[in-house]
Coordinates of C-alpha atoms in Angstrom, one line a residue:
Chain X
D1 CA -16.8 3.9 1.4
Q2 CA -13.8 3.4 -1.2
Q3 CA -12.0 7.2 -1.4
V4 CA -9.5 5.3 -4.1
K5 CA -11.0 3.3 -7.0
Q6 CA -9.5 1.5 -9.4
N7 CA -12.2 -0.2 -11.6
S8 CA -9.9 -2.5 -13.5
P9 CA -8.7 -5.7 -11.6
S10 CA -7.0 -6.8 -14.5
L11 CA -5.4 -5.5 -17.9
S12 CA -3.6 -7.5 -20.9
V13 CA -1.2 -5.7 -22.9
Q14 CA 1.0 -6.7 -25.5
E15 CA 4.8 -6.4 -25.1
G16 CA 5.6 -2.9 -26.9
R17 CA 2.2 -1.5 -26.3
I18 CA 1.4 1.5 -24.2
S19 CA -0.2 0.1 -20.7
I20 CA -2.6 3.0 -19.5
L21 CA -3.7 2.1 -15.9
N22 CA -6.5 4.4 -13.9
C23 CA -7.6 5.7 -10.9
D24 CA -10.1 7.6 -9.4
Y25 CA -10.6 9.6 -6.3
T26 CA -13.4 11.0 -4.2
N27 CA -11.7 12.9 -1.3
S28 CA -11.2 16.5 -2.7
M29 CA -8.9 16.9 0.2
F30 CA -6.1 14.5 -1.6
D31 CA -3.1 16.6 -2.8
Y32 CA -0.6 13.7 -3.6
F33 CA -0.8 10.6 -5.5
L34 CA 1.7 7.8 -5.9
W35 CA 1.5 4.5 -7.7
Y36 CA 3.4 1.1 -6.6
K37 CA 4.1 -1.8 -8.0
K38 CA 3.9 -5.1 -6.3
Y39 CA 5.6 -8.3 -7.4
P40 CA 3.6 -12.2 -5.9
A41 CA 5.4 -12.4 -2.3
E42 CA 7.0 -8.8 -2.1
G43 CA 6.0 -5.7 -0.6
P44 CA 5.1 -3.0 -2.8
T45 CA 7.6 -0.7 -4.1
F46 CA 7.2 3.4 -5.0
L47 CA 6.8 3.8 -8.6
I48 CA 6.1 7.4 -9.3
S49 CA 4.1 10.4 -7.8
I50 CA 2.6 13.7 -8.5
S51 CA 1.4 16.5 -6.5
S52 CA -1.8 18.4 -7.4
I53 CA -0.2 21.3 -8.4
K54 CA 1.1 19.4 -11.6
D55 CA -0.9 17.6 -14.0
K56 CA 2.0 15.3 -15.5
N57 CA 5.2 13.6 -14.0
E58 CA 7.3 11.8 -16.2
D59 CA 10.3 9.4 -15.3
G60 CA 11.6 7.2 -18.0
R61 CA 9.0 4.9 -19.5
F62 CA 6.3 5.7 -17.0
T63 CA 4.1 9.0 -17.1
V64 CA 1.6 9.8 -14.4
F65 CA -1.4 12.4 -15.6
L66 CA -3.6 13.8 -13.3
N67 CA -7.1 15.2 -14.0
K68 CA -8.1 17.2 -10.8
S69 CA -11.5 18.5 -12.1
A70 CA -12.3 14.7 -13.0
K71 CA -10.8 13.4 -9.7
H72 CA -8.6 11.0 -12.3
L73 CA -5.1 9.8 -12.6
S74 CA -3.6 7.7 -15.0
L75 CA -0.1 6.0 -15.3
H76 CA 1.2 5.0 -18.6
I77 CA 4.0 2.8 -19.2
V78 CA 5.4 2.7 -22.7
P79 CA 6.8 0.7 -24.4
S80 CA 5.3 -2.2 -22.0
Q81 CA 8.1 -4.6 -21.2
P82 CA 7.6 -8.6 -19.7
G83 CA 9.2 -6.9 -16.4
D84 CA 5.8 -5.0 -16.1
S85 CA 3.6 -7.6 -15.0
A86 CA 3.0 -7.0 -11.6
V87 CA -0.4 -5.6 -9.7
Y88 CA -0.1 -1.6 -9.9
F89 CA -1.7 0.3 -6.7
C90 CA -3.1 3.7 -6.6
A91 CA -2.6 5.8 -3.4
A92 CA -3.3 9.2 -2.2
N93 CA -2.5 11.4 0.6
T94 CA -3.0 14.9 1.9
Y95 CA 0.3 16.7 1.5
S96 CA -0.7 20.0 3.1
G97 CA -2.6 18.3 6.0
G98 CA 1.0 16.5 6.6
G99 CA -0.7 13.2 5.7
A100 CA 0.0 11.8 9.2
D101 CA -3.2 9.6 8.5
G102 CA -0.9 7.3 5.7
L103 CA -1.7 6.7 2.6
T104 CA -5.1 5.4 1.0
F105 CA -4.6 2.8 -1.4
G106 CA -6.9 1.2 -4.3
K107 CA -7.4 -2.5 -4.9
G108 CA -5.1 -2.6 -7.5
T109 CA -4.7 -3.4 -10.9
H110 CA -3.2 -6.5 -12.2
L111 CA -1.1 -5.8 -15.5
I112 CA -0.2 -8.6 -17.7
I113 CA 2.4 -8.2 -20.6
Q114 CA 1.7 -10.5 -23.2
P115 CA 4.9 -11.8 -25.2
Chain G
G1 CA 19.3 -3.9 7.7
A2 CA 18.8 -2.0 4.3
G3 CA 15.2 -2.5 3.9
V4 CA 12.2 -3.3 6.4
S5 CA 12.3 -6.7 7.8
Q6 CA 9.0 -8.6 8.7
S7 CA 8.9 -11.7 10.8
P8 CA 7.4 -14.3 10.2
S9 CA 7.1 -14.6 6.6
N10 CA 4.1 -17.1 6.9
K11 CA 2.3 -17.7 9.6
V12 CA -0.5 -20.4 10.0
T13 CA -2.4 -20.7 13.3
E14 CA -5.7 -22.3 14.9
K15 CA -8.6 -20.2 15.1
G16 CA -9.1 -18.6 18.8
K17 CA -5.2 -18.3 19.3
D18 CA -3.1 -15.0 19.6
V19 CA -0.2 -14.3 17.0
E20 CA 2.6 -11.9 17.3
L21 CA 3.7 -10.1 13.9
R22 CA 6.9 -8.4 13.8
C23 CA 8.3 -5.5 11.6
D24 CA 12.0 -4.0 11.8
P25 CA 11.8 -0.8 10.1
I26 CA 14.8 1.0 8.5
S27 CA 17.1 2.4 11.0
G28 CA 16.3 5.9 11.7
H29 CA 12.9 6.1 10.0
T30 CA 10.6 7.7 12.5
A31 CA 7.3 6.7 11.0
L32 CA 6.1 2.9 10.6
Y33 CA 2.7 1.9 9.2
W34 CA 0.7 -1.4 9.2
Y35 CA -1.5 -2.1 6.6
R36 CA -3.2 -5.6 5.8
Q37 CA -4.3 -6.9 2.2
S38 CA -6.9 -9.3 2.5
L39 CA -7.8 -11.6 -0.9
G40 CA -9.0 -9.4 -3.6
Q41 CA -8.7 -6.5 -1.3
G42 CA -6.5 -3.0 -1.9
L43 CA -4.2 -2.3 0.9
E44 CA -6.3 -1.4 4.4
F45 CA -4.6 0.7 6.9
L46 CA -4.6 -0.4 10.2
I47 CA -2.4 1.8 12.3
Y48 CA 0.3 4.5 12.1
F49 CA 3.3 5.3 14.6
Q50 CA 5.3 8.4 14.9
G51 CA 8.0 7.7 16.8
N52 CA 6.6 5.3 19.7
S53 CA 3.1 6.7 19.8
A54 CA 0.2 5.7 17.6
P55 CA -1.7 9.1 16.7
D56 CA -4.0 7.3 14.6
K57 CA -5.4 3.9 15.6
S58 CA -8.5 4.3 13.3
G59 CA -7.8 1.2 11.0
L60 CA -7.8 -1.4 13.5
P61 CA -10.9 -3.6 13.0
S62 CA -11.6 -4.8 16.4
D63 CA -10.2 -4.6 20.1
R64 CA -8.6 -7.9 19.4
F65 CA -5.9 -6.4 17.3
S66 CA -3.3 -4.1 19.1
A67 CA 0.4 -2.8 18.2
E68 CA 3.0 -1.4 19.9
R69 CA 6.4 0.5 19.2
T70 CA 9.4 0.1 21.5
G71 CA 12.6 2.2 21.2
G72 CA 11.1 4.3 18.1
S73 CA 12.2 1.0 16.0
V74 CA 10.5 -2.5 16.2
S75 CA 6.8 -3.0 16.1
T76 CA 4.5 -5.6 16.9
L77 CA 1.3 -6.3 15.8
T78 CA -0.8 -8.4 17.9
I79 CA -3.9 -10.5 16.9
Q80 CA -5.7 -11.8 20.0
R81 CA -8.0 -14.8 19.2
T82 CA -7.7 -14.9 15.9
Q83 CA -11.0 -15.6 13.5
Q84 CA -10.7 -16.8 10.1
E85 CA -11.4 -13.6 8.8
D86 CA -7.9 -12.5 10.0
S87 CA -6.0 -14.4 7.1
A88 CA -4.3 -11.9 5.2
V89 CA -1.0 -10.5 4.2
Y90 CA -0.1 -8.1 7.0
L91 CA 2.4 -5.3 5.5
C92 CA 4.2 -2.9 7.7
A93 CA 6.1 0.3 6.1
S94 CA 8.4 2.7 7.2
S95 CA 9.5 6.3 6.1
P96 CA 11.7 9.1 7.2
T97 CA 8.8 11.3 8.4
S98 CA 5.0 11.3 8.4
G99 CA 3.0 12.1 5.2
G100 CA 3.3 9.0 3.3
Y101 CA 6.4 9.8 1.7
G102 CA 9.0 7.7 1.0
Y103 CA 7.5 4.7 2.0
T104 CA 9.1 1.4 2.1
F105 CA 7.5 -1.6 2.5
G106 CA 8.5 -4.8 4.0
S107 CA 7.6 -8.0 1.9
G108 CA 4.7 -8.8 4.6
T109 CA 3.3 -11.5 6.9
R110 CA 1.0 -14.1 5.4
L111 CA -1.2 -15.0 8.2
T112 CA -3.6 -18.3 8.0
V113 CA -6.3 -18.9 9.9
V114 CA -7.5 -22.6 9.9

């Protein structure tokens, strides 16, 4: 039973356009959400996060939106650049519970930026 | 070192053999996590250490898998009697505290069981 779902295994976007990566979750106890980026043969690196008290967090070209009622979050990258081509993982945790059980990850979305 | 170091980076082993994977976390990080990524799958949680103790072993797939952490630092993940379905990239992450924040991942060990 997947608690964090990324339903698009891959996404192709033209350079300069907006990339939108989606993530859905089922566990209503999750209250902290993160996005990680992974290049081949490297470990995932932290990109951006959001807590459930917010509905938007912005960092440069990256913005994460959270819709708690829909249990949905999305990552927007604008404008998309060739270096953004990577696998993006959505992850969730329970902040208020201390999160000692670690992050729950989705299966990832492979973003391909076309020149 | 500055980051999380995992060794070996690649390991090919014969079915039935035992393997040991090593993780050297960032100095001072008290929390250490093991995940694995099988082909086409997401990151599957295996085990979590807070200091030397493992409060959560719920993700270990079978009793062939074990892990330890000594001195609150280096951790080893041991897989006994490896099977082909154990083939995956095994990732280690550390963080200053528990709770999944400030994770830093290593580059992983790619294990191939033939």
